Coordinates of C-alpha atoms in Angstrom, one line a residue:
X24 CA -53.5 159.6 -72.4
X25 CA -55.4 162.2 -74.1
X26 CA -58.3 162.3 -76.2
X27 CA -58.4 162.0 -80.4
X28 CA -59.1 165.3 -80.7
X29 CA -56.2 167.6 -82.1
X30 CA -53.9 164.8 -82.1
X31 CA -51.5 165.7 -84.0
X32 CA -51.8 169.4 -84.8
X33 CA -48.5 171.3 -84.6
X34 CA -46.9 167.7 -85.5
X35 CA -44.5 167.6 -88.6
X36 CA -43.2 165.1 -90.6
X37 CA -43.3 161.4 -89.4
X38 CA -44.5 161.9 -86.2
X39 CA -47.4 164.3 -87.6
X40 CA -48.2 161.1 -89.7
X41 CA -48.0 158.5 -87.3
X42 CA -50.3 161.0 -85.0
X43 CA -52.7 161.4 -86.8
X44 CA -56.5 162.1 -85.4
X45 CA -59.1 159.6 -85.0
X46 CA -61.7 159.4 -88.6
X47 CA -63.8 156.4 -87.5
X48 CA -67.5 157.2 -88.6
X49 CA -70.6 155.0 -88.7
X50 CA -70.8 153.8 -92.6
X51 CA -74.0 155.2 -94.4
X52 CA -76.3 152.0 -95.8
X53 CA -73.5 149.3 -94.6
X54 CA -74.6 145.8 -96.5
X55 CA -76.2 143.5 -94.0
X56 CA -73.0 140.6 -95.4
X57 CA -70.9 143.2 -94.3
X58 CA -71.5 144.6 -91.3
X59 CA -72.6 143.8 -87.7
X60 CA -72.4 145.3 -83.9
X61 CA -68.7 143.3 -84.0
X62 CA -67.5 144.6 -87.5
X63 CA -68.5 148.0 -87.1
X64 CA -65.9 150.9 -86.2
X65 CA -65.4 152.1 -83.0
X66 CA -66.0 155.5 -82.5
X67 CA -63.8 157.7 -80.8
X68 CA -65.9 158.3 -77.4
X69 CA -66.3 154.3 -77.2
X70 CA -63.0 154.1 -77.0
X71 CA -61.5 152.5 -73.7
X72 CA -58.0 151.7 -74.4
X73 CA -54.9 154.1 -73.1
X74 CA -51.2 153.8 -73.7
X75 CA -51.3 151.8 -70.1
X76 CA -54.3 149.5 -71.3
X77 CA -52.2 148.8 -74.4
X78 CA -48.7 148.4 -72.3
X79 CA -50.3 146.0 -69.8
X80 CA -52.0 143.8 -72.9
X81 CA -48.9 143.8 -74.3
X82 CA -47.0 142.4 -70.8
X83 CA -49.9 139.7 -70.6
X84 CA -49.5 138.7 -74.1
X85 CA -45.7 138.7 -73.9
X86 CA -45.5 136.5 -70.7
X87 CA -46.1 133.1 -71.4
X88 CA -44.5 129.5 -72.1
X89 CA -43.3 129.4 -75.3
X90 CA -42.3 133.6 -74.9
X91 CA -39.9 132.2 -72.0
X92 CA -38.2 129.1 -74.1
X93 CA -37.8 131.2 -77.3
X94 CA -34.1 132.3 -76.1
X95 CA -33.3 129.0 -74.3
X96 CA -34.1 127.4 -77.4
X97 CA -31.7 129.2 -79.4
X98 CA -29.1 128.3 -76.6
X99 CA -29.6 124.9 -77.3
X100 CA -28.9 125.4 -81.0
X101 CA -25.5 126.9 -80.1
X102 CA -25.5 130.5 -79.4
X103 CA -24.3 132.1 -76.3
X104 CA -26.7 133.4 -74.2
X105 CA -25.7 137.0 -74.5
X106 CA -26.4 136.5 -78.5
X107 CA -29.8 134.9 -77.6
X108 CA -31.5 137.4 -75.7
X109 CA -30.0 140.0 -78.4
X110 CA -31.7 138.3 -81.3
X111 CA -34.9 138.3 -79.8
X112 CA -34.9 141.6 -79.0
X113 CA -33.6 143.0 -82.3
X114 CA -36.2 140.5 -83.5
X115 CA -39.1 142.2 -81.8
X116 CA -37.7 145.8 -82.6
X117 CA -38.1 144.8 -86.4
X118 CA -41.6 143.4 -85.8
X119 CA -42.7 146.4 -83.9
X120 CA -42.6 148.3 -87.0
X121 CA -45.3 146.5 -88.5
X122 CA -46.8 146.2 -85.3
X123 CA -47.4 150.3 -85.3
X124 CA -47.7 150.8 -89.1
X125 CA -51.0 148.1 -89.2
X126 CA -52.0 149.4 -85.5
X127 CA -52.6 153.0 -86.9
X128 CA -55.4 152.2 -89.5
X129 CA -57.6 150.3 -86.2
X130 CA -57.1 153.5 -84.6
X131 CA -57.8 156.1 -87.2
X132 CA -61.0 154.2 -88.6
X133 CA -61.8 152.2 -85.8
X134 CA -62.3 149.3 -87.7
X135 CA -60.8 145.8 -87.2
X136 CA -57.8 143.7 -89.0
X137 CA -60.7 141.7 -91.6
X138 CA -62.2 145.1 -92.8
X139 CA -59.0 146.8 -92.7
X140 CA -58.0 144.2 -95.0
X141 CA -61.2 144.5 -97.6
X142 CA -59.4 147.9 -98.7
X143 CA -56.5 145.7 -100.2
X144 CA -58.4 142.4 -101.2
X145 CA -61.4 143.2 -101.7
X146 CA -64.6 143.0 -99.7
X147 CA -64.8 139.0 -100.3
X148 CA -61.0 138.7 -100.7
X149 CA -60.6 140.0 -97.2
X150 CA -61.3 136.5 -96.0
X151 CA -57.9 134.7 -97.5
X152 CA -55.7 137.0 -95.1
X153 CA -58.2 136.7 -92.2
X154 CA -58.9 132.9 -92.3
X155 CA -54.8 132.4 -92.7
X156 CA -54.4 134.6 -90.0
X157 CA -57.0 132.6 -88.2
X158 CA -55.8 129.2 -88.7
X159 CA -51.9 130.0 -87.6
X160 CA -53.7 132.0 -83.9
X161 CA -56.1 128.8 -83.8
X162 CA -53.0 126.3 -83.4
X163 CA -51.6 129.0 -81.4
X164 CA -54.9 128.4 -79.2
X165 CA -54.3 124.6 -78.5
X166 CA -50.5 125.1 -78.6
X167 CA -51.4 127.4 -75.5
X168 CA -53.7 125.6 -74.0
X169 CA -52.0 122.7 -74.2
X170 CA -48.9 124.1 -72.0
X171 CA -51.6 125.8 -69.7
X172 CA -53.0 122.3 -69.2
X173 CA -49.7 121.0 -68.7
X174 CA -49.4 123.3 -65.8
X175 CA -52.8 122.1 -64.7
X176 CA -52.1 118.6 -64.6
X177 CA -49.0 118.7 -62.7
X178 CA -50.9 120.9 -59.8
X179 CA -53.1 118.4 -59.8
X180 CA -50.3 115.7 -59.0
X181 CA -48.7 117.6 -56.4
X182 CA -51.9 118.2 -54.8
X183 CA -52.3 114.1 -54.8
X184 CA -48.8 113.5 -53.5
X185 CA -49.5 116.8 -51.0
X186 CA -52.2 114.7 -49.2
X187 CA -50.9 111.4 -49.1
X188 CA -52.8 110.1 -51.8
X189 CA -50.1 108.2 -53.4
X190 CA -51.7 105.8 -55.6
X191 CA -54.5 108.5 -57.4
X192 CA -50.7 110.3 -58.3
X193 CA -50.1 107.4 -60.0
X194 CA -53.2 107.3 -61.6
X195 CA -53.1 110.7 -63.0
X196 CA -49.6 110.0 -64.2
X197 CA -50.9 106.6 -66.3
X198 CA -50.3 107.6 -69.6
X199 CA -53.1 107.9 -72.1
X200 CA -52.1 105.9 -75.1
X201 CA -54.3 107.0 -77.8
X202 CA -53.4 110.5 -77.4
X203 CA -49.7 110.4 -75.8
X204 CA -49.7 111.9 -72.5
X205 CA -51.1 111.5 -69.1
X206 CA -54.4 111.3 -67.2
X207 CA -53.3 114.2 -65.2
X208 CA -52.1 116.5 -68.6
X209 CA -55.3 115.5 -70.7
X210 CA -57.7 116.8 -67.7
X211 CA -55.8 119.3 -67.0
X212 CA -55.8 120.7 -71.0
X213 CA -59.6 120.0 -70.7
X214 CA -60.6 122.0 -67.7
X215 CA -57.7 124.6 -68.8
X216 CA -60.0 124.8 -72.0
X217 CA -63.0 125.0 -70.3
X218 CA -61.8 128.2 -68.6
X219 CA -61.0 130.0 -71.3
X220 CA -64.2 129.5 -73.5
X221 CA -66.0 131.1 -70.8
X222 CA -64.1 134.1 -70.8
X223 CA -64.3 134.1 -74.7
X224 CA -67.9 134.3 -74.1
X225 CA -67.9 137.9 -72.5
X226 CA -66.3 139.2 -75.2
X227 CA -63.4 142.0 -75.8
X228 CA -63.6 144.5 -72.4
X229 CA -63.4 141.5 -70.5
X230 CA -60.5 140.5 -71.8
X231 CA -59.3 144.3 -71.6
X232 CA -59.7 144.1 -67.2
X233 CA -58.1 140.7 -67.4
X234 CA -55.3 141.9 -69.3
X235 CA -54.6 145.0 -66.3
X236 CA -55.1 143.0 -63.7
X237 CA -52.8 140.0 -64.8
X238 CA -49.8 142.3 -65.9
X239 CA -48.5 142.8 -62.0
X240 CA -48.7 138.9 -61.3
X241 CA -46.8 138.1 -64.5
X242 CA -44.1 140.4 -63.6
X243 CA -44.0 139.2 -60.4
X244 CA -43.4 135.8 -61.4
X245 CA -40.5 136.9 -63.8
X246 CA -38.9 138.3 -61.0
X247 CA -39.7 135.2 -58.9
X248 CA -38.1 132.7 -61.4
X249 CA -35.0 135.1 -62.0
X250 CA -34.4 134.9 -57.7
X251 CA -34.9 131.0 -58.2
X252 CA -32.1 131.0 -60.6
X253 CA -29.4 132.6 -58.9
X254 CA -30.7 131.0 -55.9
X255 CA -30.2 127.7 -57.5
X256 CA -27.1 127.9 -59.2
X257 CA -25.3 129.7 -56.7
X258 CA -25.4 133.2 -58.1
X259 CA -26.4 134.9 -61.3
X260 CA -23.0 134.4 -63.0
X261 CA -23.1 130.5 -62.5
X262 CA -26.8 130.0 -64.0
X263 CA -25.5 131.9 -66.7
X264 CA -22.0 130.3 -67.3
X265 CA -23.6 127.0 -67.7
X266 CA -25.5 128.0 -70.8
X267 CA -22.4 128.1 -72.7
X268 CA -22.2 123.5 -71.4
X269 CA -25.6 123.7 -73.4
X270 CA -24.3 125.6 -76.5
X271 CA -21.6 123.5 -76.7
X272 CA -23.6 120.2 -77.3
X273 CA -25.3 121.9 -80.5
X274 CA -24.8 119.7 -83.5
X275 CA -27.0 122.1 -85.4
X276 CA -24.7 124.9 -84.8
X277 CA -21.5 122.8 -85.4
X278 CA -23.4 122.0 -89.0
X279 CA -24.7 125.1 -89.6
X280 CA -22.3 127.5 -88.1
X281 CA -23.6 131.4 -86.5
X282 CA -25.0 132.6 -89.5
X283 CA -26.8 129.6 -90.3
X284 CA -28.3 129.2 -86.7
X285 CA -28.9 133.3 -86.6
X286 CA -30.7 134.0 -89.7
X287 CA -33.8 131.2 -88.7
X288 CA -33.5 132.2 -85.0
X289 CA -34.3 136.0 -86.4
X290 CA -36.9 135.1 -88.7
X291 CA -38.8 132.8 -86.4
X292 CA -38.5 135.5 -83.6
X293 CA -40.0 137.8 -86.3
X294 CA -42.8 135.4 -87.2
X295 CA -43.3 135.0 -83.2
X296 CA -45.2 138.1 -83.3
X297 CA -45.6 138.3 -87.0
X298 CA -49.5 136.6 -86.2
X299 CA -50.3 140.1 -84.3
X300 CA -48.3 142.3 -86.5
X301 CA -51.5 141.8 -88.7
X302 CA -54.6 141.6 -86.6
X303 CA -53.6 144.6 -84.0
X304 CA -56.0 146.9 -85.3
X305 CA -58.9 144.4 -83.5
X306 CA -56.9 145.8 -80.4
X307 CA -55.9 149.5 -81.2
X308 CA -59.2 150.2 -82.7
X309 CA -60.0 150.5 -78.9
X310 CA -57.6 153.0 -78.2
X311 CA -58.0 156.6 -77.3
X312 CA -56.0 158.0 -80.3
X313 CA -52.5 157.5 -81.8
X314 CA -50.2 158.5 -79.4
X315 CA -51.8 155.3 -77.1
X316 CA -51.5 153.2 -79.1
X317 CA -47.7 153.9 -80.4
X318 CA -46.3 154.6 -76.9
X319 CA -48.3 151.5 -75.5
X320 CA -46.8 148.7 -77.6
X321 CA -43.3 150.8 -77.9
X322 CA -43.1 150.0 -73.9
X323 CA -45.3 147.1 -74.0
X324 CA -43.5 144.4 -76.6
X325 CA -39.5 144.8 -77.6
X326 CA -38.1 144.9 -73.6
X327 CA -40.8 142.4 -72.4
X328 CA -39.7 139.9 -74.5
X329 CA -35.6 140.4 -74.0
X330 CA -36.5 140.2 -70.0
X331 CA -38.7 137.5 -70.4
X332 CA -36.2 135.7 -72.6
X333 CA -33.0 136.7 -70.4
X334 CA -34.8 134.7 -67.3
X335 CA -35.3 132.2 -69.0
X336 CA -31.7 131.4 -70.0
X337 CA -30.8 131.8 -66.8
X338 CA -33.4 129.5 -65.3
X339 CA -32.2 127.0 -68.3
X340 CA -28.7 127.4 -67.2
X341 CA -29.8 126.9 -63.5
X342 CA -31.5 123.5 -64.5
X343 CA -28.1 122.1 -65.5
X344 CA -26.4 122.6 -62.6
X345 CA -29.5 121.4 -60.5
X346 CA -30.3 118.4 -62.4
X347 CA -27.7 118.0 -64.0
X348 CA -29.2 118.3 -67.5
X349 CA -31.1 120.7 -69.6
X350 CA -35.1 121.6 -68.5
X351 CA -36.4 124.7 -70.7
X352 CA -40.2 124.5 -70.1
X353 CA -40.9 126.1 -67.1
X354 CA -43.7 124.0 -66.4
X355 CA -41.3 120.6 -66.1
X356 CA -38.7 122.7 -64.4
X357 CA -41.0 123.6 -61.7
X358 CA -42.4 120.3 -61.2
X359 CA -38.4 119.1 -60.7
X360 CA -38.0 122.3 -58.5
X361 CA -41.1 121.0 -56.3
X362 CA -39.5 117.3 -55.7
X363 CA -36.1 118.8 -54.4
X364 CA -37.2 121.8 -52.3
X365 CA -41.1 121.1 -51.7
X366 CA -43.4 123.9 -50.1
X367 CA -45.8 126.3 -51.5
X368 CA -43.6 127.8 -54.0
X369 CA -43.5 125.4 -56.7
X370 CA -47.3 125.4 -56.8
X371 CA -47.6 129.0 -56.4
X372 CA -45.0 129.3 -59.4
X373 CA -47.6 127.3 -61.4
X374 CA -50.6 129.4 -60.8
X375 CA -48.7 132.0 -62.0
X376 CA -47.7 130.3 -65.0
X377 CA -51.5 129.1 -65.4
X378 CA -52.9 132.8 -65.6
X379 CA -49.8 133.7 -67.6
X380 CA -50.8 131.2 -70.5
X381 CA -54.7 132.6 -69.7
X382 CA -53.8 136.1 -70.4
X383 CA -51.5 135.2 -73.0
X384 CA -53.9 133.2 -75.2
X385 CA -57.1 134.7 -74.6
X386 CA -55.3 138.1 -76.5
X387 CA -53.3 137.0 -78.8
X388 CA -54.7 133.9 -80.4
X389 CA -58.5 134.1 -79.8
X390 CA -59.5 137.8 -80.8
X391 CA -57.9 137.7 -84.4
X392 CA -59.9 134.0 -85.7
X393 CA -63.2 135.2 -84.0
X394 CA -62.9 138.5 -85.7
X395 CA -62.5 136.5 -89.1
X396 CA -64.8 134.1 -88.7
X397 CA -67.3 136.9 -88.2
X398 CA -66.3 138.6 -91.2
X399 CA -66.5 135.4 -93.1
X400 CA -70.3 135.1 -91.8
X401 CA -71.3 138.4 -89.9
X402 CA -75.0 137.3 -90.4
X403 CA -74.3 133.8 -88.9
X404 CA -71.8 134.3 -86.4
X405 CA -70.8 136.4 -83.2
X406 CA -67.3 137.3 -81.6
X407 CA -68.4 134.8 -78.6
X408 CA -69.4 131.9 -81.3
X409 CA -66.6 132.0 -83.5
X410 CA -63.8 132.3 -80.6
X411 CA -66.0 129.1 -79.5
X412 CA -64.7 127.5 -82.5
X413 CA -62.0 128.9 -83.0
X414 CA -61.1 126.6 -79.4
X415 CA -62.8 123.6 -80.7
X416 CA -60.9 123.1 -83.5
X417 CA -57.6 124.2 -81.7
X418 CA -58.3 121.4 -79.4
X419 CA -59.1 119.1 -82.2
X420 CA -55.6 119.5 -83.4
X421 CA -53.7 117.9 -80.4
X422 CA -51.1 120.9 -80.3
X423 CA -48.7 118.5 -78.0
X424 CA -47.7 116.7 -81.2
X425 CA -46.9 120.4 -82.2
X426 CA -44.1 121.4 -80.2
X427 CA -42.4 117.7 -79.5
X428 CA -39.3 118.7 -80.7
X429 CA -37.1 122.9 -80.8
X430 CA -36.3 122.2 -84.4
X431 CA -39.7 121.5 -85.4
X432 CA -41.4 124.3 -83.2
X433 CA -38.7 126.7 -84.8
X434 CA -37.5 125.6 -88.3
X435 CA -40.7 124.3 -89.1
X436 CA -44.1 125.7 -87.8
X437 CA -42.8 129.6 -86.7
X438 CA -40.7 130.1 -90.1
X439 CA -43.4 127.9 -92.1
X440 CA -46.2 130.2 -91.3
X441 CA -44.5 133.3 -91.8
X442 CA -43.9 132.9 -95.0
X443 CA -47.4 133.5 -95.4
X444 CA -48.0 135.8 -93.1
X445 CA -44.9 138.3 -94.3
X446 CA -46.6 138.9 -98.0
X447 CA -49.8 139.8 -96.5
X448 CA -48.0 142.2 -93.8
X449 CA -46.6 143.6 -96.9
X450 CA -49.4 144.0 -99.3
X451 CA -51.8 145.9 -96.3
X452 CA -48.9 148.5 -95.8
X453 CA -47.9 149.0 -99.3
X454 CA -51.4 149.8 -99.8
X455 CA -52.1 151.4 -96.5
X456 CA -49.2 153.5 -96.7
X457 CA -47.9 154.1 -99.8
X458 CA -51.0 153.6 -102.4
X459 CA -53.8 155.2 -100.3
X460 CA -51.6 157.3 -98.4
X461 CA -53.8 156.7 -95.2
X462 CA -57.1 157.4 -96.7
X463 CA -60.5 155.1 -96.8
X464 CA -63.2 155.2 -97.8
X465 CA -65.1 153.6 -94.6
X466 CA -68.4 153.5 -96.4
X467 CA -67.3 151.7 -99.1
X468 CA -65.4 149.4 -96.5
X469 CA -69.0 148.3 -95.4
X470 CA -70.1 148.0 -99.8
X471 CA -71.1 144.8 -101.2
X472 CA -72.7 146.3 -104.5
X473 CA -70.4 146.2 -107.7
X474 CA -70.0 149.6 -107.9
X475 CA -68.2 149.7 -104.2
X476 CA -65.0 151.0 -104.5
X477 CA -63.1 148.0 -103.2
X478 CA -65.3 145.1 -104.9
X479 CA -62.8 144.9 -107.3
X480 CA -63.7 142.0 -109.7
X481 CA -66.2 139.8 -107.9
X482 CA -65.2 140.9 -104.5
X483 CA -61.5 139.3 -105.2
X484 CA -58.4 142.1 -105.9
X485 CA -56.5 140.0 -108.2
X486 CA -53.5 141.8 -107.8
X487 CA -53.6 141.2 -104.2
X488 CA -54.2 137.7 -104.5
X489 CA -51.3 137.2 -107.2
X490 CA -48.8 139.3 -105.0
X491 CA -50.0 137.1 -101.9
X492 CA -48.7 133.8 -103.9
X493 CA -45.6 135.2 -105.6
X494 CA -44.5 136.7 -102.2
X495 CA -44.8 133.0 -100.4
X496 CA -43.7 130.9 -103.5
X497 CA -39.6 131.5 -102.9
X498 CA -40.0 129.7 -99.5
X499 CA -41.8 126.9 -100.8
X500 CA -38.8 124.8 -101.2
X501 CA -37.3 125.4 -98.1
X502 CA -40.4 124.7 -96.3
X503 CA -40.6 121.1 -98.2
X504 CA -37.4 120.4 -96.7
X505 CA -38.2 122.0 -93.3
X506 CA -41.2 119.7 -93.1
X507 CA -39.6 116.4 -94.4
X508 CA -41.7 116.6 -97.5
X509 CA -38.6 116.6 -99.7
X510 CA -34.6 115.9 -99.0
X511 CA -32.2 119.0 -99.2
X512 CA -30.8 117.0 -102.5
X513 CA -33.9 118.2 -104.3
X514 CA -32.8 121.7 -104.7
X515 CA -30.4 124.0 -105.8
X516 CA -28.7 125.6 -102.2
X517 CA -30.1 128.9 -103.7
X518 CA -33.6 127.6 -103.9
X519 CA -33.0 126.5 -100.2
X520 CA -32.0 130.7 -98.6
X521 CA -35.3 132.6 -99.1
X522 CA -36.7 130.4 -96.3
X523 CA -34.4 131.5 -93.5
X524 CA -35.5 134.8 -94.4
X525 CA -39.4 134.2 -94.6
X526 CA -41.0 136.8 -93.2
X527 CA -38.7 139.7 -94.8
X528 CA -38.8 137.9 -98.0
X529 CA -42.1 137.5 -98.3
X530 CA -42.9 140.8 -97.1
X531 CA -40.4 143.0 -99.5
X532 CA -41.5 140.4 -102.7
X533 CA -45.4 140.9 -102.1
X534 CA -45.3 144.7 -101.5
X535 CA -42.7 145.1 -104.2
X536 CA -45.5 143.2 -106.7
X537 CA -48.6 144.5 -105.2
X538 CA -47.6 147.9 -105.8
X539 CA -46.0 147.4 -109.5
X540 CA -49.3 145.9 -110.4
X541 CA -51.6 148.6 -108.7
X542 CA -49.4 151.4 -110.2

């Protein structure tokens, strides 16, 4: 990869920009409610990241349950598998923009996505991005470690049946009724749980070597579950000819028609990634210099997710003609896999799927809270506590009522919280990019007195704040209606459109107002 040093020189135009050398300095006199071993930017000769460490977190984040059932969702709204796996990749070509835009200031300044953020909102305001941020990667958490436990618990019922020991299966498959699911699936998301916090508890490099080490396994078992397709269906054509059976039986698309199935498949392929589109500077503030950390997530994220997302259509389509009706989570389709062919396989297939999920969540949806939290209390708090939490409370909010149901897990929670998470993408690159052309002030990053240059009024932008309401208020109705909080009848059709569009609305809106108002 290169060193910092020089990066850049001899660059013109964009690419000069976008390579621009590492800044990141200790901050002279940072305030103690500010700053901590956690908060502090990472100079360029800590860094440890390269444009493989970056392409490899990127592979481990990217393979993972609800990754593989994004496309095989959108087949069972109606489109055709071809159109699928297209919109999730032009999907996460749009949100790799972001992705690099937000990733360069973590790099330059070494800093991560809560301070980054104090340069916009202010050194107190900092915390209404972070703590949203936070609370969408915290559902994420038990949404994750849910489907890891899933996994989990149906190991542990194989094993039973394995042995001979019949009637403990049966046991573990007694459902629990005060939470809705099994003996086997509520262990299993307990010990699954377990695992995690104690990596969470070695912090950030740890999660760096598990990352590397993961990335050949997940491929592995991509490939795996792609030969188990064609395998099963009798050749790759016929897995995927039987996703156009599941289109077919789409009453959303015969309601809504393509462009009313496309536009909120887009979005909430957008919003997928939108969560890490804001906190990847707690990643790239790691890496070497510029170049990393653009080339890494260029190869790491858009064709991940359209190969991820192309087996598992086909495995979707295989399920029909195995079972004669439709199994998209991989975890249920192996289990179904296990009962007709037996062996090792099956289970083999969910170990992989286990440390999928591990790598996945671990990344993606435990660094960002536990970086907020700290900011929120540096003085109080560590990145090992507050990822701590950050699982409790994901735990706390049984994630398996989350994702009962595609139109709820797509129409609901991924465009629903990117309506919040688009204005705040835009506001931090409007005033990344455009108002500040690139340039903090990291001392005054690390500030609390009044005079600091971003304590604004009482620590609070205002104009960040406003922009950050006005950009999520044309969603509002649509997201009533999404939820069930209001009927479709209470609108005007023009007050529903802005929500298929979340995420780009909110983001154009909030940058458009945050930057008339700084001007």
């Amino acid at each position: 990869d290169g060193g910092a040093e020089g990066e850049g020189e001899g660059e013109g135009g964009l690419l000069g920009v976008l390579l621009e050398p590492v800044a990141a300095h200790e901050p002279s006199n940072p305030s103690a409610a500010l700053y901590n071993d956690d908060l502090r930017p990472v100079l360029a000769g800590e860094r440890t990241f390269g444009t493989l460490d970056l392409a490899a977190l990127w592979v481990g984040i990217v393979v993972c349950v609800p990754a593989y059932i994004l496309a095989a969702n959108l087949v069972q709204l109606g489109m055709s598998w071809l159109t699928a796996v297209g919109t999730v990749l032009c999907a996460n070509v749009v949100v790799l923009v972001p992705m690099v835009l937000n990733g360069h200031v973590g790099t330059k300044y070494g800093v991560p996505f809560p301070v980054a953020a104090r340069a916009a909102f202010g050194i107190k305001g900092a915390n209404v991005p972070s703590l949203l941020r936070a609370a969408v990667a915290t559902g994420w958490f038990g949404i994750q470690t849910w489907l890891g436990g899933e996994a989990l618990g149906a190991l542990g019922v194989m094993a039973a049946r394995a042995t001979g020991a019949s009637s403990f299966a049966a046991a573990l498959s007694a459902p629990v009724a005060a939470l809705g699911i099994t003996v086997a699936e509520a262990a299993g998301f307990a010990a699954f749980w377990a695992l995690q916090v104690a990596i969470i508890v070695r912090g950030v490099e740890s999660i760096r070597w598990m990352e590397r080490l993961t990335a050949p396994v997940l491929i592995a078992l991509v490939g795996s579950l792609l030969v188990w397709a064609c395998t099963a269906a009798g050749g790759l054509g016929a897995a995927l000819a039987a996703t156009k059976t599941v289109a077919a039986g789409s009453a959303t698309y015969a309601t809504k028609g393509f462009w009313g199935v496309f536009w909120p498949a887009l979005t909430a392929n957008i919003s997928f990634w939108a969560t890490l589109s804001l906190n990847i500077p707690d990643f790239t503030r790691f890496a070497h210099s510029q170049r990393s950390q653009l080339a890494g997530q260029a190869l790491g994220l858009p064709f991940s997710m359209a190969a991820l997302s192309f087996v598992g259509v086909a495995a979707t389509g295989a399920s029909l003609v195995l079972f004669g009706g439709v199994v998209a989570d991989p975890v249920q389709l192996i289990a179904r896999a296990c009962g007709t062919s037996g062996g090792v396989a099956p289970a083999l297939a969910l170990v992989g799927l286990l440390v999928a999920t591990l790598s996945t969540n671990i990344a993606a949806n435990v660094v960002g809270p536990a970086y907020a939290l700290v900011n929120a209390a540096p003085r109080a708090l560590t990145f090992a506590s507050s990822g701590v939490l950050t699982a409790l409370v994901g735990a706390l909010m049984q994630p398996w009522r989350l994702v009962a149901s595609t139109e709820g897990f797509i129409f609901t929670w991924l465009i629903g919280y990117s309506a919040l998470l688009g204005p705040v993408a835009g506001i931090m690159i409007a005033d990344y990019w455009l108002l500040r052309r690139r340039a903090l002030d990291v001392d005054a990053l690390f500030d609390a007195s009044k005079s600091g240059a971003y304590y604004y009024s009482g620590g609070y932008n205002g104009n960040a704040v406003t922009a950050l309401v006005l950009g999520a208020l044309p969603s509002v109705p649509g997201f009533a209606v999404a939820a069930g909080a209001a009927s479709e009848g209470t609108f005007p059709t023009w007050a529903l459109a802005p929500y298929d569009h979340a995420w780009t609305v909110g983001f154009v809106v909030a940058a458009g107002i945050y930057l008339a108002l700084s001007g």
